[in-house]
Short mmCIF file of C-alpha atoms in Angstrom, two decimals:
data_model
loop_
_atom_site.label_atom_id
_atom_site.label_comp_id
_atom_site.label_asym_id
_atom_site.label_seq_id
_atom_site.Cartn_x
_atom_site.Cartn_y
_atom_site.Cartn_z
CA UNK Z 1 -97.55 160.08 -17.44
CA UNK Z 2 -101.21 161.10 -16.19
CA UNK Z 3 -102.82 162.11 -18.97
CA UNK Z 4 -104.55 165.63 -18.21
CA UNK Z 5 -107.97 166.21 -16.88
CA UNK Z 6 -109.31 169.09 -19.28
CA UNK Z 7 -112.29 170.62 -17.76
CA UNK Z 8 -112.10 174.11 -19.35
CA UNK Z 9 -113.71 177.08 -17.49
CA UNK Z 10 -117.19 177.99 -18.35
CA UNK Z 11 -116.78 181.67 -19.72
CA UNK Z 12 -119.78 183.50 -18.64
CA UNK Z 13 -119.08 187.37 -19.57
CA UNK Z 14 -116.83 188.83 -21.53
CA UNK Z 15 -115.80 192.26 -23.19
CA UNK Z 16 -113.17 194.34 -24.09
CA UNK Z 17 -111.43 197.19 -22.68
CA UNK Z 18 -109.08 198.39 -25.14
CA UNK Z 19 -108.36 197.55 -28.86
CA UNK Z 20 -105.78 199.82 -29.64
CA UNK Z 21 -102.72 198.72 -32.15
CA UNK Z 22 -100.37 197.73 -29.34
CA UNK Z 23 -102.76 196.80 -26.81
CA UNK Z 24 -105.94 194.36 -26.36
CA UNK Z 25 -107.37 193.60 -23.43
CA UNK Z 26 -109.94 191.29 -22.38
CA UNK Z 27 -112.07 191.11 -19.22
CA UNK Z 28 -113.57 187.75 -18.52
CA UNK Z 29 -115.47 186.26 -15.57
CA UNK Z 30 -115.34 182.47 -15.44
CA UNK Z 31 -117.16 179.92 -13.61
CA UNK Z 32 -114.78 176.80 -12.43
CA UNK Z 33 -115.36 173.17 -12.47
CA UNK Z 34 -116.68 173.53 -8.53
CA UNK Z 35 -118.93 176.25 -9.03
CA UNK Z 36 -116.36 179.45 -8.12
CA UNK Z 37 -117.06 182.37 -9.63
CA UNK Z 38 -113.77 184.78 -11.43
CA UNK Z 39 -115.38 187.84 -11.84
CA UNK Z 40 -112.60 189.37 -12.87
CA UNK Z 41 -109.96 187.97 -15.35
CA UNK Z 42 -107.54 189.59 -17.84
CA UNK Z 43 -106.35 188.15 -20.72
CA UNK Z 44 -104.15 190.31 -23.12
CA UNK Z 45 -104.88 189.66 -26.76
CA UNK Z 46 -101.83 189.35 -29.46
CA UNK Z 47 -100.94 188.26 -32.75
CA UNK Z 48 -98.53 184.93 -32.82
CA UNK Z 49 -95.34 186.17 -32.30
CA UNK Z 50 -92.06 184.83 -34.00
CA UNK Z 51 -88.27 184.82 -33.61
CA UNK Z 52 -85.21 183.18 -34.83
CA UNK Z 53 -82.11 181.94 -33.87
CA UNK Z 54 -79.86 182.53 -36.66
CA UNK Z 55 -76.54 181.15 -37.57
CA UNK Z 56 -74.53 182.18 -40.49
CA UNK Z 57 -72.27 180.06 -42.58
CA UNK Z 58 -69.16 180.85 -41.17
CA UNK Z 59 -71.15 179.78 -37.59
CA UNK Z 60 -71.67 183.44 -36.16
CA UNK Z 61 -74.89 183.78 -34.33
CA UNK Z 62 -77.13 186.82 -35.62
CA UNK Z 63 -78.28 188.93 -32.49
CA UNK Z 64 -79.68 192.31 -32.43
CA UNK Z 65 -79.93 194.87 -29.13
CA UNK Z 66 -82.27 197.83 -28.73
CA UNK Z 67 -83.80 199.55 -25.45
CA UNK Z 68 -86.53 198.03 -23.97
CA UNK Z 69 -89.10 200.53 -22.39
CA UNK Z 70 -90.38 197.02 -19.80
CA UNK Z 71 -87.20 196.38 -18.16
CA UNK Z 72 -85.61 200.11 -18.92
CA UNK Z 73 -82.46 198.25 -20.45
CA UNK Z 74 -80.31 197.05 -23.89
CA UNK Z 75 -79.90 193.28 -23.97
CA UNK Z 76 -78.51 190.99 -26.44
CA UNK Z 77 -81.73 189.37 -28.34
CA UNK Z 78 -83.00 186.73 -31.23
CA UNK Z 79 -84.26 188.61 -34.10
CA UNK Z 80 -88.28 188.42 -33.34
CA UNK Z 81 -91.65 189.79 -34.48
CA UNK Z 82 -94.69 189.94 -34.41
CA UNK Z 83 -96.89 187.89 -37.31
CA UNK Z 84 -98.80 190.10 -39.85
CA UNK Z 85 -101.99 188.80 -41.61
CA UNK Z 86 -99.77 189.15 -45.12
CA UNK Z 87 -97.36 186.79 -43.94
CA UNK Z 88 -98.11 183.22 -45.36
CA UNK Z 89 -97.26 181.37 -42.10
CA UNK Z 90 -95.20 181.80 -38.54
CA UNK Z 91 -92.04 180.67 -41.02
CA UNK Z 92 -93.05 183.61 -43.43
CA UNK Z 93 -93.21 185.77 -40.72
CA UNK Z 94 -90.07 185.13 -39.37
CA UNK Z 95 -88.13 185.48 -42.63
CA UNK Z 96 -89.47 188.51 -43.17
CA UNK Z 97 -88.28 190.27 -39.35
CA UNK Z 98 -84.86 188.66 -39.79
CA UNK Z 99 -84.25 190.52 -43.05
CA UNK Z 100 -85.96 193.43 -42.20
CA UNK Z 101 -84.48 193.58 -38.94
CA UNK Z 102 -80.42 192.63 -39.61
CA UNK Z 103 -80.41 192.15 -43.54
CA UNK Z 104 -80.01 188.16 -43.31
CA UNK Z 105 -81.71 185.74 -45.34
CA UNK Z 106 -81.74 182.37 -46.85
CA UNK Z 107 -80.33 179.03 -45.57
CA UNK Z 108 -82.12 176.22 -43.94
CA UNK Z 109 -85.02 177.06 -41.39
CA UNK Z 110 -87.04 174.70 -39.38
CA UNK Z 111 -89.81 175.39 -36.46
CA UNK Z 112 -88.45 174.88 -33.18
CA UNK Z 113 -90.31 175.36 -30.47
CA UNK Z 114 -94.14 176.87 -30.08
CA UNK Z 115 -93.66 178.38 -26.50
CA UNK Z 116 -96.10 181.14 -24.35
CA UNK Z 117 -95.00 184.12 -22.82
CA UNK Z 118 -97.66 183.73 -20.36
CA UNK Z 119 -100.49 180.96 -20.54
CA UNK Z 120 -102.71 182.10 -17.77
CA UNK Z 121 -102.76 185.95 -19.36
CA UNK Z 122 -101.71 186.13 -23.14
CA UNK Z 123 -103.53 184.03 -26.05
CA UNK Z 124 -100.79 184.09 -28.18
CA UNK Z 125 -97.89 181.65 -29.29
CA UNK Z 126 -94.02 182.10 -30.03
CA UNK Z 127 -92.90 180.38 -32.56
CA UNK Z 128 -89.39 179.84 -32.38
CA UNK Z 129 -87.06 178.63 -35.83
CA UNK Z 130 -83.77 178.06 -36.04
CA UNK Z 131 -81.88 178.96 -39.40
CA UNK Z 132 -79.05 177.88 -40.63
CA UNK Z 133 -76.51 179.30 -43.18
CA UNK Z 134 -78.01 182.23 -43.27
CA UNK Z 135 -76.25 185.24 -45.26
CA UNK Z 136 -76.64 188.63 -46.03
CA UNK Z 137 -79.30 188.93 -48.37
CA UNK Z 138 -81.09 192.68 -48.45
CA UNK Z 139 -80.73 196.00 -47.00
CA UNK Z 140 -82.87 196.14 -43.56
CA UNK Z 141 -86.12 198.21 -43.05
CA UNK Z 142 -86.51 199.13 -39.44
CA UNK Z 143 -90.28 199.80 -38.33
CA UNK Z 144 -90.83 203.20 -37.25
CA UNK Z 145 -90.86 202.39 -33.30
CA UNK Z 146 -87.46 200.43 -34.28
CA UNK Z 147 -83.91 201.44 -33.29
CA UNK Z 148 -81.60 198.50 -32.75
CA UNK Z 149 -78.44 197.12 -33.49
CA UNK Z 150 -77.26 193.71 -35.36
CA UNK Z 151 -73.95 192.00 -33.95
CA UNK Z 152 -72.75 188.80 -35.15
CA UNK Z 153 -71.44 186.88 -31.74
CA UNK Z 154 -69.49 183.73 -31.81
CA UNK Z 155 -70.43 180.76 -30.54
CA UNK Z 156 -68.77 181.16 -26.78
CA UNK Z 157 -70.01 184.32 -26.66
CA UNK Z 158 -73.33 183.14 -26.46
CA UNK Z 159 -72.42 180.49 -24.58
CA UNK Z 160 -71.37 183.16 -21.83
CA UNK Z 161 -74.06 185.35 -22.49
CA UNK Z 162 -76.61 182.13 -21.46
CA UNK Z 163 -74.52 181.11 -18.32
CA UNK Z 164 -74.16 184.73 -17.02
CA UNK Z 165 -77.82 184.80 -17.39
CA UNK Z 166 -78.10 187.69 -19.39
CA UNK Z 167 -80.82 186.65 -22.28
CA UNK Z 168 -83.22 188.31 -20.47
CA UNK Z 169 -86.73 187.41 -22.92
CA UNK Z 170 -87.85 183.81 -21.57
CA UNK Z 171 -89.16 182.90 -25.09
CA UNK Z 172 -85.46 183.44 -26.43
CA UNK Z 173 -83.71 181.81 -23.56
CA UNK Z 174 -85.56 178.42 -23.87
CA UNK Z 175 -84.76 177.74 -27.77
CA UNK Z 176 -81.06 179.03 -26.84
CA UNK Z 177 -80.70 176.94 -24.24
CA UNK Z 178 -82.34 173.99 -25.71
CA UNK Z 179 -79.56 174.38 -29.04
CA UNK Z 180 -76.70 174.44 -26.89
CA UNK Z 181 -78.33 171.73 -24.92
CA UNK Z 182 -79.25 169.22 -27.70
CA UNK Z 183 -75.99 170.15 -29.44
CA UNK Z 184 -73.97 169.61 -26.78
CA UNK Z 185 -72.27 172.79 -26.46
CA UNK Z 186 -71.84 173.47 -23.16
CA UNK Y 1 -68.25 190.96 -26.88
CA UNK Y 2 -69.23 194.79 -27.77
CA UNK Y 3 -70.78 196.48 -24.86
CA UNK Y 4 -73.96 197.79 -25.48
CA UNK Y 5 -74.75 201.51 -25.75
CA UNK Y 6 -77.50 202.62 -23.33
CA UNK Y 7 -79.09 205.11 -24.70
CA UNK Y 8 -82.44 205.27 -22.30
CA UNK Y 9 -85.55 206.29 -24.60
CA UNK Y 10 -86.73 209.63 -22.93
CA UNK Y 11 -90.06 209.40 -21.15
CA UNK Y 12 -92.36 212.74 -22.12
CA UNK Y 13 -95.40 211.67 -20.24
CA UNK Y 14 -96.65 208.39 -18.26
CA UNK Y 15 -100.19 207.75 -17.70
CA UNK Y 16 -102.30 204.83 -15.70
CA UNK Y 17 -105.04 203.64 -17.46
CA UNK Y 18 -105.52 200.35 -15.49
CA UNK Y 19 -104.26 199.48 -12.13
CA UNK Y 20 -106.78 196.37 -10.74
CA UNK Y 21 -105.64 193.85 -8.43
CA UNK Y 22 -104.27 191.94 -11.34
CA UNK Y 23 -103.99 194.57 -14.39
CA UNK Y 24 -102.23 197.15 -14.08
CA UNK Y 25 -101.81 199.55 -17.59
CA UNK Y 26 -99.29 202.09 -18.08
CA UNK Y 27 -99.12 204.23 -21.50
CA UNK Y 28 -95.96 206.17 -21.73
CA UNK Y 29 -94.85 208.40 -24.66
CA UNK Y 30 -91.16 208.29 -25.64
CA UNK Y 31 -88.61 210.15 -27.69
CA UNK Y 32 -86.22 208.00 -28.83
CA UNK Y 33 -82.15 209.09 -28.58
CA UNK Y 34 -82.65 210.33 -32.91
CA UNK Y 35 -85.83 212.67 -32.04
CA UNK Y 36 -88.37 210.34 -33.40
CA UNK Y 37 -91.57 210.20 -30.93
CA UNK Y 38 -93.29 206.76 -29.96
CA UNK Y 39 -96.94 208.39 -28.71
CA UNK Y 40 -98.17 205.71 -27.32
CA UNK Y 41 -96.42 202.62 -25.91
CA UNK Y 42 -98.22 200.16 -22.89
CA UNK Y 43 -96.52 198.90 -20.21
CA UNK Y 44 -97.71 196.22 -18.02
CA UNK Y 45 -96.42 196.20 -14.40
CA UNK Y 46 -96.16 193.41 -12.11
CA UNK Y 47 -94.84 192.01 -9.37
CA UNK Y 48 -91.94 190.05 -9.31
CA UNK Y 49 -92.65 186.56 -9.97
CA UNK Y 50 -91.28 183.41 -9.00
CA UNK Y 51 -91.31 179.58 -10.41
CA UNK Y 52 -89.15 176.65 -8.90
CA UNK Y 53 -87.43 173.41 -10.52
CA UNK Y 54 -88.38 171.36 -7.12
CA UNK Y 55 -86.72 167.62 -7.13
CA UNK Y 56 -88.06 165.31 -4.19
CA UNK Y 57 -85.38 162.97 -2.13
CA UNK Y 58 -86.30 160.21 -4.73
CA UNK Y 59 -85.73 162.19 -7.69
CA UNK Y 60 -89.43 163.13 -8.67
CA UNK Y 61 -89.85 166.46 -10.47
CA UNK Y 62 -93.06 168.37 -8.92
CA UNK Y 63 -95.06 169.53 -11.54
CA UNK Y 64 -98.66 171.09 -11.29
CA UNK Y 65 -101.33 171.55 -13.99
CA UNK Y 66 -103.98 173.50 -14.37
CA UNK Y 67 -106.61 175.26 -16.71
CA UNK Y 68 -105.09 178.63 -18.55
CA UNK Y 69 -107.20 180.44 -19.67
CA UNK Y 70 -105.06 182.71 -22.42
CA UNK Y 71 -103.84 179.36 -24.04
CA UNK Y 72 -107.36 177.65 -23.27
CA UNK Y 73 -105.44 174.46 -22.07
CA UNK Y 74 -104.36 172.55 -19.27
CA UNK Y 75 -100.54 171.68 -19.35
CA UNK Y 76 -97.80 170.61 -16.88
CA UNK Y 77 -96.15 173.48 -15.08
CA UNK Y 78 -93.56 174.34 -12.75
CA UNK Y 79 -94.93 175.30 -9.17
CA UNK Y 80 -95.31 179.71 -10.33
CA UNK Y 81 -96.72 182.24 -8.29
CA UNK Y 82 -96.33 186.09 -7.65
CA UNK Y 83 -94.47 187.53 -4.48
CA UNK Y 84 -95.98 189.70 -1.84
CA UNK Y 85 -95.24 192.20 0.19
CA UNK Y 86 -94.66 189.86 3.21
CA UNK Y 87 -92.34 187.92 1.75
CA UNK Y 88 -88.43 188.92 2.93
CA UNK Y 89 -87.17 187.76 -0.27
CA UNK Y 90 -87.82 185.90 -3.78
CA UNK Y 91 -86.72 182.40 -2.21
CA UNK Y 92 -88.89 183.07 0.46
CA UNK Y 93 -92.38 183.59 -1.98
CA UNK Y 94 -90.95 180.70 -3.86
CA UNK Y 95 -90.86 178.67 -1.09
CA UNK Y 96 -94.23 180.01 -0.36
CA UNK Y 97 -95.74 178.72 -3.25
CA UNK Y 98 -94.16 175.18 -3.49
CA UNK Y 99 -95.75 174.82 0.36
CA UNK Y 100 -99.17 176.24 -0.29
CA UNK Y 101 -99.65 174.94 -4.53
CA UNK Y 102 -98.08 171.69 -3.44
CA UNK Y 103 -97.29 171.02 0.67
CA UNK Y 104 -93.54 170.37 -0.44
CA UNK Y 105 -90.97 172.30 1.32
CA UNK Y 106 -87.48 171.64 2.98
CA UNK Y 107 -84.29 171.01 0.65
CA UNK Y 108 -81.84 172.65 -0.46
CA UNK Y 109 -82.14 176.53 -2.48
CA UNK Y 110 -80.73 178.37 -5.01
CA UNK Y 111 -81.64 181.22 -7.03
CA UNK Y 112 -80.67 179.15 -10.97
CA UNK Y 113 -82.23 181.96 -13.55
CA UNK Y 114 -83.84 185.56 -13.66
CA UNK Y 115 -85.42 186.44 -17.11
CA UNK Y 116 -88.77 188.19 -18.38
CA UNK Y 117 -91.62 187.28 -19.59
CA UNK Y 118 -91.62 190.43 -22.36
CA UNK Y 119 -89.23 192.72 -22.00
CA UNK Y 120 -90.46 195.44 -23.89
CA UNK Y 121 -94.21 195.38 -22.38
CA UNK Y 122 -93.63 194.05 -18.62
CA UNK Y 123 -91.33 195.50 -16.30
CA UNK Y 124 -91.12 192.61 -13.83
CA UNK Y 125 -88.59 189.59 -13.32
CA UNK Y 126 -89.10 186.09 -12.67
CA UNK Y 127 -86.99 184.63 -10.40
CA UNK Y 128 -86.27 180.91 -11.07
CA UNK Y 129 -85.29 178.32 -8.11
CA UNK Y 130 -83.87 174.96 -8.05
CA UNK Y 131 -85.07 173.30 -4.53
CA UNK Y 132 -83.62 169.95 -4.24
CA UNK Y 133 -84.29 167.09 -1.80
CA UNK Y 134 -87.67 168.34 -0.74
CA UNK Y 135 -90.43 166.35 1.08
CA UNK Y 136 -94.01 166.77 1.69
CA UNK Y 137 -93.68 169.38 4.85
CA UNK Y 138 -97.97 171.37 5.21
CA UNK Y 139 -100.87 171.03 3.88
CA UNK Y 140 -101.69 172.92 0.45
CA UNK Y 141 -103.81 176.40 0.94
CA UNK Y 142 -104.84 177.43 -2.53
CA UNK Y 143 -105.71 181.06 -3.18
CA UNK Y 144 -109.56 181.58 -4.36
CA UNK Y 145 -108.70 181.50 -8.01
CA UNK Y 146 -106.43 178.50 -8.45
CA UNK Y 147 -107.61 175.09 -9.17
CA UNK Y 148 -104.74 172.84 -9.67
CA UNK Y 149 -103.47 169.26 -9.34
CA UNK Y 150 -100.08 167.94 -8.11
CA UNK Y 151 -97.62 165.24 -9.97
CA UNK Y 152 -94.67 163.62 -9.26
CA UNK Y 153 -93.41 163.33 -12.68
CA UNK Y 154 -90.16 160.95 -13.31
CA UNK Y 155 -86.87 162.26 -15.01
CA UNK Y 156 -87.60 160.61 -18.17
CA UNK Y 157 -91.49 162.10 -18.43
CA UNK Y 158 -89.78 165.85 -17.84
CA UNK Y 159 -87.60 164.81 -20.75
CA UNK Y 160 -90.27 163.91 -22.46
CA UNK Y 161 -92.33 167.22 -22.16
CA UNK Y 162 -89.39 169.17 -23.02
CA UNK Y 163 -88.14 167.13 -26.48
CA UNK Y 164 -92.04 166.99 -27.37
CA UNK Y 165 -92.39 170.52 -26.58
CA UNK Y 166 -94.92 170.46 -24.24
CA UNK Y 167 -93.48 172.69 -22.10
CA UNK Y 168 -95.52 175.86 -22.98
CA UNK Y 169 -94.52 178.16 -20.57
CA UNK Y 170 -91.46 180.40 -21.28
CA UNK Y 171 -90.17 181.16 -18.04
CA UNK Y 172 -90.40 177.28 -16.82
CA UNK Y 173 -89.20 175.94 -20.41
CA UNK Y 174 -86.00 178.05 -20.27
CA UNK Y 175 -84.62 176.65 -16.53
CA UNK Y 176 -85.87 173.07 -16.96
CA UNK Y 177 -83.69 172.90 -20.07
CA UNK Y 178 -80.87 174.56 -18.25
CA UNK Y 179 -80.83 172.12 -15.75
CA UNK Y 180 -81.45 168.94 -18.11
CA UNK Y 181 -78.39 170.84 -20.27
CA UNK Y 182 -75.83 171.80 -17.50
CA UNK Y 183 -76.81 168.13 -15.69
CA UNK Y 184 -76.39 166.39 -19.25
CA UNK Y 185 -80.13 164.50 -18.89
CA UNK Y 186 -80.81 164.76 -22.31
#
């Protein structure tokens, strides 16, 4: 495979328009390999984000549901999060939004996947973990902008809730799909 | 599977801060269905967008890369763009895109995936596509701010971007393993 050329563009202004809590954004203008000028390129700053797909001991999948404002709908959803500067590392961080979020801990947890929402816009990485054996460890501790739901689903009811196509959030769909696909549960 | 409850958060006011060519900013406050108020939440809006899983006659994968400039990196990529108002439907700006990004066309269509970049912060779908048995059909006509290279890549190299995760974009990571999943290529 063609290994690939890496001419980065030449950055030559940048500043910020807003640095609030929720929202940092960046306008660039870039000058391209042939000389183009962007004068006008956004790039939306985040911390890395995190989620999980859990899996109990008895081989229930840990989901969780709550309204999102973006698409103005509930869907079924990997516990995720956002990485806070306290948090040791991505694994850390997604520990910590699994119990907070459903009350499930322990078990076995590896990194994934390290996928982008958006590489042209967004700066930031998901990192995705899968845990295993997980079990109820703690009582959960919703942020305040937090109102969701935990359901255990079995595994064929994810496997329906992948082929209808409803796991809506890209960054969830490819580590789901990628589990069922690598352990052959299709 | 439980249904969902769909409790919509209420909206109590909706502002623009942002709406550029390519940023557009909404900040909404909500009261959530237990009284709590979320002052100050940002929407992104877009329009739809559309990627394609496009396999040539002799089973090449078309890939494109090119510099991205949240990430900082080149990487391999599905053929992506955004629809327009002149296109009659998704297919149709998807098909747009392969011809102009690439000069493949033809084949055979079909809408595989529809999923979101961020559900909570963007209010637009992607629209995946699996075109099979197309051929080089135009010329490619590049918009002003895209810089990228073609590549036939081989079933075995796309397997090998998606088990060494180099697959960094979410909405083309979660159809390619679909399809290397429901066509057992793994």
């Amino acid at each position: 495979m063609q290994k690939l050329k890496q001419d980065k563009w030449k950055v030559l202004s940048r500043k910020y328009l807003h640095t609030r809590p929720w929202l940092t954004v960046r306008q660039d203008s870039y000058e391209l390999p042939d000389g183009r000028v962007l004068p006008e390129y956004y790039i939306l700053e985040y911390p890395e984000w995190v989620n999980t797909l859990a899996i109990t001991k008895d081989k229930k999948f840990v989901f969780v549901s709550q309204y999102r404002p973006g698409l103005e709908q509930n869907d079924y959803e990997l516990c995720a999060g956002v990485s806070e500067k306290t948090d040791k590392d991505m694994e850390a961080a997604a520990r910590r939004e699994l119990l907070e979020e459903t009350g499930f801990g322990g078990g076995t947890w590896r990194e994934y996947m390290v996928i982008s929402a958006n590489p042209s816009s967004t700066n930031n990485l998901t990192h995705c973990f899968v845990a295993e054996d997980v079990e109820p460890i703690g009582d959960r501790h919703l942020d305040a902008s937090e109102d969701l739901q935990v359901h255990l689903l079995s595994q064929d009811e994810v496997r329906e809730l992948l082929v209808t196509d409803n796991i809506k959030q890209a960054t969830q769909a490819a580590p789901l799909w990628k589990y069922f696909a690598e352990n052959k549960l299709l």
